[in-house]
mmCIF file of C-alpha atoms in Angstrom:
data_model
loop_
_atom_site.group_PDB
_atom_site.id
_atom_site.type_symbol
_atom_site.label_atom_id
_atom_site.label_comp_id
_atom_site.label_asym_id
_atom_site.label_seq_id
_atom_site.Cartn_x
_atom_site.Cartn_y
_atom_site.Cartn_z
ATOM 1 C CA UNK A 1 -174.316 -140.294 70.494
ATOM 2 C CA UNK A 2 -171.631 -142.725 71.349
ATOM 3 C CA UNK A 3 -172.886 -144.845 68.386
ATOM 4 C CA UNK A 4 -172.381 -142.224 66.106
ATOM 5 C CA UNK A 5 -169.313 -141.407 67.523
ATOM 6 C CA UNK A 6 -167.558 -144.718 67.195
ATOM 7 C CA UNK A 7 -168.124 -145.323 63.254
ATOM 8 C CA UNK A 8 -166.864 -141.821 62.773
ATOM 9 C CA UNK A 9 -163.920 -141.976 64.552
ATOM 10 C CA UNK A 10 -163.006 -145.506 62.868
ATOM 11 C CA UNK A 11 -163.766 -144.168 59.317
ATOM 12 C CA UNK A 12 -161.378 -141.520 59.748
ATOM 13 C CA UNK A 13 -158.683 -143.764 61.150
ATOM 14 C CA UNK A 14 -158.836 -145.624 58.411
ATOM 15 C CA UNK A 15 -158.891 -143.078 56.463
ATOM 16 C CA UNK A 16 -155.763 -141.899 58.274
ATOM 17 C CA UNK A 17 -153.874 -144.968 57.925
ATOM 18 C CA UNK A 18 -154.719 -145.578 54.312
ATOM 19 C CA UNK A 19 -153.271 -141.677 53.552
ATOM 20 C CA UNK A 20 -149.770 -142.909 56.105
ATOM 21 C CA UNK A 21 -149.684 -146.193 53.725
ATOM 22 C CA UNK A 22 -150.107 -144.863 50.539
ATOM 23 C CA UNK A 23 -147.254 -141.834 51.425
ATOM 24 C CA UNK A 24 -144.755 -144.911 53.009
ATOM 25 C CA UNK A 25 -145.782 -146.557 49.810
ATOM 26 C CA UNK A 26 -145.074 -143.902 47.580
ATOM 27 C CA UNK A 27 -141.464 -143.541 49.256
ATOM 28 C CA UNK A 28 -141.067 -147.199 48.588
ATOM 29 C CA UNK A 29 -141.431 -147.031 44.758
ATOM 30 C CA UNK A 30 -139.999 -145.347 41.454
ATOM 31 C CA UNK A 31 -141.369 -141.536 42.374
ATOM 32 C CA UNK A 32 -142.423 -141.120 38.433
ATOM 33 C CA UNK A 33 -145.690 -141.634 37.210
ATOM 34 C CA UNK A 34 -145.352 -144.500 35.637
ATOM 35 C CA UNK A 35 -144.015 -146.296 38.546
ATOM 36 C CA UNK A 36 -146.796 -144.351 40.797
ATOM 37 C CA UNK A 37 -149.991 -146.127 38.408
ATOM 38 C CA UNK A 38 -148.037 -149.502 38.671
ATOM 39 C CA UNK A 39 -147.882 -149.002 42.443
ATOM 40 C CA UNK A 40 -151.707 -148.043 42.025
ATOM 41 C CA UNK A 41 -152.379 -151.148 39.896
ATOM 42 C CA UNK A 42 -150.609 -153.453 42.199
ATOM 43 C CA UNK A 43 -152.390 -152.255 45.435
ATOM 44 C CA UNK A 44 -155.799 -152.326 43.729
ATOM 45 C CA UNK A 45 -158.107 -155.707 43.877
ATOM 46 C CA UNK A 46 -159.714 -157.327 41.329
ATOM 47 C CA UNK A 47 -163.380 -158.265 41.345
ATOM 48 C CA UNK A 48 -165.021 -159.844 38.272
ATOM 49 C CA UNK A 49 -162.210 -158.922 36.085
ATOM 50 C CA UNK A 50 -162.331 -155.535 37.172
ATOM 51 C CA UNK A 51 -159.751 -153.238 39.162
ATOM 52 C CA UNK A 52 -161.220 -151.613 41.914
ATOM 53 C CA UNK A 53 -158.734 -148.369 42.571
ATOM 54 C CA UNK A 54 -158.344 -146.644 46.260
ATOM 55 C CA UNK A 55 -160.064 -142.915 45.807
ATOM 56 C CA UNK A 56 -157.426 -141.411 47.652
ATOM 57 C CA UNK A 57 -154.779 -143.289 45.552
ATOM 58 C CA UNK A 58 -156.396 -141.820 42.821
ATOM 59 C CA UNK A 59 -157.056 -138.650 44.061
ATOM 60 C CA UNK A 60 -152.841 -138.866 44.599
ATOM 61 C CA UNK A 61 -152.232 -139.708 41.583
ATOM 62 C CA UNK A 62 -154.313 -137.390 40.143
ATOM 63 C CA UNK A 63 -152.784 -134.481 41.973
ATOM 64 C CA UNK A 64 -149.214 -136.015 40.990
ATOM 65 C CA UNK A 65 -150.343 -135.928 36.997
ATOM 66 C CA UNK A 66 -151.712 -132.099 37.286
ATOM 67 C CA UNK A 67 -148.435 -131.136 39.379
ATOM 68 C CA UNK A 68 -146.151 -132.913 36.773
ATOM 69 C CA UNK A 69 -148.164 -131.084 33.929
ATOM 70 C CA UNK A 70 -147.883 -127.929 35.786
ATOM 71 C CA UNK A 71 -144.028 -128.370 36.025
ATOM 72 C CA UNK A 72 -143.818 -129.740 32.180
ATOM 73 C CA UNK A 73 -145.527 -126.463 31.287
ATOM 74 C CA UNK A 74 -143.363 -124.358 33.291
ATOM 75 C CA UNK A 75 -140.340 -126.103 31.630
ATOM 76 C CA UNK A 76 -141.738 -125.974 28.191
ATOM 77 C CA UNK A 77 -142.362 -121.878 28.949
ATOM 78 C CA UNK A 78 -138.860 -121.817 29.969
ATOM 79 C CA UNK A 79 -137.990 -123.879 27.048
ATOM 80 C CA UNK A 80 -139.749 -121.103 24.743
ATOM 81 C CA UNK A 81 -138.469 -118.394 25.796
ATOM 82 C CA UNK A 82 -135.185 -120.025 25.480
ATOM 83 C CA UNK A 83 -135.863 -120.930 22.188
ATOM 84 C CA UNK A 84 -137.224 -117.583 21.233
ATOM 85 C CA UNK A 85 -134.242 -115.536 23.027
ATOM 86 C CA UNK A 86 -132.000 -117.969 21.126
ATOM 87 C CA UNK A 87 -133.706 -117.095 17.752
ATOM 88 C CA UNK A 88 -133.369 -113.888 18.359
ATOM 89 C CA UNK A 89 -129.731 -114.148 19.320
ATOM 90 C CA UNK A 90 -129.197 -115.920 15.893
ATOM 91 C CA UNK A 91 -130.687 -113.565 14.380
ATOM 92 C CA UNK A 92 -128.214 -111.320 15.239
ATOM 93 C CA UNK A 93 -125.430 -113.177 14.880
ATOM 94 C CA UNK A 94 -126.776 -113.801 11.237
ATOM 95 C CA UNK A 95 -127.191 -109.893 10.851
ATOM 96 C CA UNK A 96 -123.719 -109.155 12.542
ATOM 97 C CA UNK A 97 -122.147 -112.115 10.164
ATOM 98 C CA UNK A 98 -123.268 -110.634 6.840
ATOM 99 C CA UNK A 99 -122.203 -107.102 7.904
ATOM 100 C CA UNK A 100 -118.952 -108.737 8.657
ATOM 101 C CA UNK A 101 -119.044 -110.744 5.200
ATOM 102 C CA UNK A 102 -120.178 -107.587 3.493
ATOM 103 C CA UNK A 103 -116.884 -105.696 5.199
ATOM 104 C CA UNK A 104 -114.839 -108.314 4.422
ATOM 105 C CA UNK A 105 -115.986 -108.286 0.679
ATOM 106 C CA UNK A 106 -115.404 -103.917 0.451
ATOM 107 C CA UNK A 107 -111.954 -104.800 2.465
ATOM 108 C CA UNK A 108 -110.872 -107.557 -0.236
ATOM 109 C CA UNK A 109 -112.360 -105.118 -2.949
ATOM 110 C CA UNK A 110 -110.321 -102.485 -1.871
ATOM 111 C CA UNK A 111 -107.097 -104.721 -1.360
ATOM 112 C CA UNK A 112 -107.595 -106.271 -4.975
ATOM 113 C CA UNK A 113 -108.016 -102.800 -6.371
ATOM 114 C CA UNK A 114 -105.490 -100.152 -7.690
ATOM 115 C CA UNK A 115 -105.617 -96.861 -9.155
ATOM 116 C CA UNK A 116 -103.511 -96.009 -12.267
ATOM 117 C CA UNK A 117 -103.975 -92.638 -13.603
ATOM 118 C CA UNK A 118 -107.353 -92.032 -12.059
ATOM 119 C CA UNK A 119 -108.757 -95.513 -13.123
ATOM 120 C CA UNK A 120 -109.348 -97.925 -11.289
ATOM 121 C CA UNK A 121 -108.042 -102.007 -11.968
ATOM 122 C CA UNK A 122 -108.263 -104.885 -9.844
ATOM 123 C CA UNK A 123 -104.819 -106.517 -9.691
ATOM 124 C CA UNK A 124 -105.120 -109.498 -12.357
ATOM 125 C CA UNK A 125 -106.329 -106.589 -15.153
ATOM 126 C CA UNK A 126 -103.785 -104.172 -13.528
ATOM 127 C CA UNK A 127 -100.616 -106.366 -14.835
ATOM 128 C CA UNK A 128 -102.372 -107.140 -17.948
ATOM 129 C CA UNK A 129 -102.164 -103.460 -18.120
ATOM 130 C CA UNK A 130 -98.802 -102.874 -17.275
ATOM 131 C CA UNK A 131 -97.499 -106.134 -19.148
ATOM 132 C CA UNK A 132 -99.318 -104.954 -22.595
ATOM 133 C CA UNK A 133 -97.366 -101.297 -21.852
ATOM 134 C CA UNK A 134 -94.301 -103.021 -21.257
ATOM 135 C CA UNK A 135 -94.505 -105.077 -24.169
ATOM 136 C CA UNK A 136 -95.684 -102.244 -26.397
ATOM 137 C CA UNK A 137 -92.953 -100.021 -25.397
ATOM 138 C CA UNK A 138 -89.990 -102.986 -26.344
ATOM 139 C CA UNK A 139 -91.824 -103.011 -29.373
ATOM 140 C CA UNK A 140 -91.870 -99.517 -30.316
ATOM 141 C CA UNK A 141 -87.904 -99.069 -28.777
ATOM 142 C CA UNK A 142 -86.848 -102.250 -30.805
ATOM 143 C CA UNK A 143 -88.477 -100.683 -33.784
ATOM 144 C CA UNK A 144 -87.014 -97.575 -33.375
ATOM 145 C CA UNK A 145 -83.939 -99.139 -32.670
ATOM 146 C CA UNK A 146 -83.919 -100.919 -35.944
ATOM 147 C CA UNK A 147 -85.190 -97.843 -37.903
ATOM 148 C CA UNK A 148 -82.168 -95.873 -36.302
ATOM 149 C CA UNK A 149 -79.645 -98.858 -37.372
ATOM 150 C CA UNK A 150 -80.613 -98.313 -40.876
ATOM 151 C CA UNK A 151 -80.607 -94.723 -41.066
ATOM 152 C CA UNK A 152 -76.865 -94.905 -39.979
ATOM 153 C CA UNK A 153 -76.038 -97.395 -41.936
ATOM 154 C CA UNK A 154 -77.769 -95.478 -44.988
ATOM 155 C CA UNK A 155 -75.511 -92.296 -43.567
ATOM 156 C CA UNK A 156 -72.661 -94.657 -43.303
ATOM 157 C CA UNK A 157 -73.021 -95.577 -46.391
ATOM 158 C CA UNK A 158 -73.452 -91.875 -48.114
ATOM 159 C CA UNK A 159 -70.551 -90.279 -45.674
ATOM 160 C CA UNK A 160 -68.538 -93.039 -47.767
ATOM 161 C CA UNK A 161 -69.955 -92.053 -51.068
ATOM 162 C CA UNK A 162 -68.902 -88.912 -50.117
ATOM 163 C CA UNK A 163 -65.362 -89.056 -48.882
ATOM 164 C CA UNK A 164 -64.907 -91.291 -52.529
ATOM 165 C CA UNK A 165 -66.549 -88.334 -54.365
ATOM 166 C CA UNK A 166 -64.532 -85.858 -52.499
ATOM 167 C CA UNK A 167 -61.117 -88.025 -52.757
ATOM 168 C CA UNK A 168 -61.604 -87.773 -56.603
ATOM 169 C CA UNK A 169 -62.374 -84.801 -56.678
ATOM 170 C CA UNK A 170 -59.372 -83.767 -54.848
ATOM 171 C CA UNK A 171 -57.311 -86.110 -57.823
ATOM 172 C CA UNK A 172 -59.144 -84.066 -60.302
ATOM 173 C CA UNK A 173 -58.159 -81.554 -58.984
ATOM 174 C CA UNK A 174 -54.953 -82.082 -58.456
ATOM 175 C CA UNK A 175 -54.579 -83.262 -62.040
ATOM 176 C CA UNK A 176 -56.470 -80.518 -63.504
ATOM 177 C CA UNK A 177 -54.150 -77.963 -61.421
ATOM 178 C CA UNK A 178 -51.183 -79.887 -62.643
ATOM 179 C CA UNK A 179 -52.363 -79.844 -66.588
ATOM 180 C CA UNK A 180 -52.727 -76.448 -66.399
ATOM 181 C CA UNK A 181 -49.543 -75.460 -65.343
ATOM 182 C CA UNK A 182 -48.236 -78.085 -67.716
ATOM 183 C CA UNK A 183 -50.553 -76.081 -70.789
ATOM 184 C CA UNK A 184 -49.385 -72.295 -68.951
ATOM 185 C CA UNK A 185 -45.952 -73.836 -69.425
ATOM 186 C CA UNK A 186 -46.242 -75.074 -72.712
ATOM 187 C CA UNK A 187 -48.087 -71.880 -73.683
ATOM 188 C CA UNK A 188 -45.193 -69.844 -71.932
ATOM 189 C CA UNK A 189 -42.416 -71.758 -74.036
ATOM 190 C CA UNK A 190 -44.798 -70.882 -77.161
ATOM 191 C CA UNK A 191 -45.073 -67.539 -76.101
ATOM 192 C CA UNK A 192 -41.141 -67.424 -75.801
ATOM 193 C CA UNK A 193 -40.732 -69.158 -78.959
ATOM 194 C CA UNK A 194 -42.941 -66.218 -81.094
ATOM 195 C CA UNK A 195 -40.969 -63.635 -79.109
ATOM 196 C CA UNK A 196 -37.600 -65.595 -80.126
ATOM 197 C CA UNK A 197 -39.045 -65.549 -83.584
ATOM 198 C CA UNK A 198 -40.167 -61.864 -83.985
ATOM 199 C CA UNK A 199 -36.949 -61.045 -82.824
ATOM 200 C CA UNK A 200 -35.083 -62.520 -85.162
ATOM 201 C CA UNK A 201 -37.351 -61.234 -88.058
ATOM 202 C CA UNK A 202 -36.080 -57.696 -86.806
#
């Protein structure tokens, strides 16, 4: 029994000691797993060219890659739903940007527009508007203006006519009134004359 025993109990000391080693080997080195398979590599003998590895190194390792994985595909999870949330939140942004653009458009719409008589301009045709009115109306008022010049300068003109009409008329007249008391004179003195004449034939 004591036989037994013995080789049992000094496999797992070994064992024990090779597990203590490896972890104050492990502290020793770079923690990653690239510097864990170089530590692996390095403590490992060669025989006939090839590398012959400690199981429970290998077993550590092994456990080290899985854990490592495990973490990388908690992270990458995490980095998903991140990346998903994030989309999402972009996605709303987007939506809340092109309501805001499509505001801001109506808004600048409504700024550059103005309503004249029931119609509606934007600003640039609104002065055209206005401008062409303006313009038309100076045009129409000068015109008019020019149209009334000659009319009183065509009434000048016939209140002149007039008052040179009327002035002779007034000399005719006057002459005409003064010939015919010069002819009722004459006549008179004729008239005298006859009875001067009769009266001597008596």
């Amino acid at each position: 029994m004591k036989k037994i025993l013995l080789p049992i109990i000094a496999i797992l000391l070994m064992s024990i000691s090779v597990q203590a080693q490896i972890k104050a080997d492990s502290t020793k080195i770079d923690p990653t797993l690239t510097g864990q398979y170089q530590l692996m590599l390095s403590k490992s003998k060669t025989l006939n060219g090839y590398k012959l590895v400690n199981p429970s190194r290998l077993s550590l390792f092994w456990k080290n890659v899985r854990d490592s994985l495990a973490v990388n595909q908690k992270q990458l999870v995490v980095t998903r739903k991140k990346i998903q949330d994030q989309g999402k939140e972009i996605s709303e942004l987007n939506k809340q940007i092109t309501g805001t653009e499509s505001s801001l458009a109506n808004s600048n719409a409504k700024l550059n527009e103005i309503n004249f008589l029931g119609i509606g301009f934007t600003k640039g045709n609104y002065n055209l508007f206005v401008w062409g009115l303006i313009i038309t109306l100076a045009i129409a008022l000068a015109f008019i203006i020019l149209r009334s010049a000659k009319h009183i300068h065509e009434a000048k003109y016939r209140s002149t006519l007039y008052e040179e009409i009327s002035q002779e008329y007034q000399n005719y007249k006057t002459k005409a009134n003064e010939k015919e008391k010069k002819l009722a004179r004459e006549l008179q003195d004729e008239r005298n004359k006859l009875d001067e004449f009769k009266n001597r034939g008596k």
